[in-house]
XYZ file of N, CA and C in Angstrom:
162
model
N 33.984 130.768 32.722
C 32.935 131.461 33.429
C 33.292 131.475 34.923
N 33.089 132.600 35.562
C 33.435 132.761 36.967
C 32.394 132.099 37.862
N 32.848 131.671 39.044
C 31.940 131.078 40.025
C 31.145 132.172 40.707
N 29.939 131.834 41.124
C 29.053 132.788 41.768
C 29.409 132.951 43.244
N 29.325 134.164 43.753
C 29.535 134.428 45.179
C 28.339 133.965 46.009
N 27.182 133.755 45.342
C 25.967 133.345 46.045
C 26.012 131.874 46.446
N 26.863 131.058 45.785
C 26.957 129.624 46.083
C 28.407 129.246 46.391
N 28.890 129.574 47.589
C 30.278 129.271 47.916
C 30.484 127.784 48.240
N 31.714 127.326 48.123
C 32.093 125.971 48.508
C 32.256 125.956 50.019
N 31.641 124.979 50.701
C 31.749 124.859 52.152
C 32.256 123.464 52.504
N 32.940 123.368 53.638
C 33.441 122.106 54.151
C 32.564 121.660 55.305
N 32.119 120.408 55.268
C 31.311 119.841 56.337
C 32.190 118.873 57.117
N 32.320 119.075 58.438
C 33.160 118.218 59.283
C 32.287 117.397 60.221
N 32.655 116.148 60.423
C 31.895 115.226 61.256
C 31.884 115.662 62.713
N 30.716 115.561 63.365
C 30.617 115.879 64.788
C 31.034 114.695 65.649
N 31.315 113.537 65.027
C 31.763 112.363 65.770
C 33.235 112.476 66.158
N 33.929 113.486 65.626
C 35.334 113.693 65.982
C 36.299 112.775 65.257
N 35.887 112.226 64.119
C 36.745 111.302 63.384
C 37.619 112.010 62.356
N 37.345 113.280 62.069
C 38.145 114.023 61.104
C 37.676 113.879 59.669
N 36.587 113.173 59.440
C 36.051 112.992 58.089
C 35.370 114.289 57.652
N 35.573 114.673 56.391
C 34.955 115.886 55.867
C 34.291 115.597 54.526
N 33.277 116.369 54.217
C 32.637 116.403 52.912
C 32.761 117.833 52.398
N 32.768 118.002 51.071
C 32.799 119.327 50.457
C 31.551 119.464 49.600
N 30.846 120.584 49.745
C 29.626 120.823 48.990
C 29.489 122.313 48.727
N 28.432 122.697 48.022
C 28.139 124.103 47.763
C 26.798 124.416 48.399
N 26.619 125.647 48.852
C 25.335 126.026 49.429
C 24.917 127.384 48.888
N 23.618 127.638 48.939
C 23.060 128.893 48.484
C 22.955 129.826 49.693
N 23.715 130.908 49.691
C 23.700 131.845 50.819
C 22.357 132.536 51.002
N 21.624 132.739 49.921
C 20.331 133.412 50.026
C 19.323 132.550 50.788
N 19.347 131.244 50.572
C 18.402 130.339 51.232
C 18.908 129.840 52.579
N 20.221 129.699 52.750
C 20.828 129.159 53.975
C 21.913 130.089 54.487
N 21.551 131.215 55.096
C 22.581 132.145 55.568
C 23.338 131.619 56.793
N 22.715 130.710 57.580
C 23.369 130.156 58.757
C 24.268 128.993 58.353
N 24.983 128.462 59.337
C 25.843 127.320 59.050
C 25.011 126.090 58.713
N 25.480 125.356 57.728
C 24.772 124.194 57.226
C 25.021 122.985 58.127
N 23.958 122.198 58.412
C 24.072 120.960 59.184
C 23.346 119.871 58.411
N 24.072 118.793 58.055
C 23.492 117.678 57.310
C 23.852 116.365 57.989
N 22.943 115.384 57.931
C 23.246 114.038 58.415
C 23.785 113.244 57.238
N 25.048 112.813 57.360
C 25.688 112.050 56.299
C 26.429 110.875 56.923
N 26.892 109.960 56.079
C 27.567 108.750 56.554
C 29.026 109.033 56.882
N 29.448 108.601 58.064
C 30.845 108.696 58.491
C 31.425 107.286 58.454
N 32.315 106.978 57.492
C 32.829 105.618 57.365
C 33.696 105.169 58.543
N 34.330 106.069 59.250
C 35.153 105.691 60.397
C 34.263 105.298 61.575
N 33.203 106.073 61.813
C 32.255 105.768 62.886
C 31.263 104.687 62.457
N 31.187 104.397 61.166
C 30.279 103.395 60.596
C 28.824 103.702 60.953
N 28.461 104.989 60.894
C 27.095 105.405 61.204
C 26.809 106.740 60.537
N 25.536 107.084 60.466
C 25.142 108.403 59.991
C 25.216 109.366 61.165
N 25.938 110.463 61.004
C 26.098 111.469 62.061
C 25.890 112.840 61.448
N 25.774 113.849 62.307
C 25.637 115.214 61.821
C 26.997 115.739 61.359
N 26.977 116.437 60.247
C 28.152 117.115 59.721
C 27.822 118.597 59.730
N 28.694 119.409 60.326
C 28.466 120.851 60.447
C 29.461 121.609 59.570
N 29.003 122.738 59.064
C 29.839 123.595 58.224
C 30.949 124.217 59.065
N 32.172 124.168 58.540
C 33.308 124.820 59.199
C 33.731 126.004 58.362
N 34.415 126.949 58.987
C 34.848 128.155 58.271
C 36.348 128.269 58.293
């Protein structure tokens, strides 16, 4: 079965500048802008914002 174009795979990169990334899927219909999530950065040892990269 083919993957949907409505839920693309996006990469989330840490704003702490440590180079840590997460990979997730998002719904373009509900979140047309870039995704921003607070997640744990093991290098910074803290929860920081992760922003969608293109």
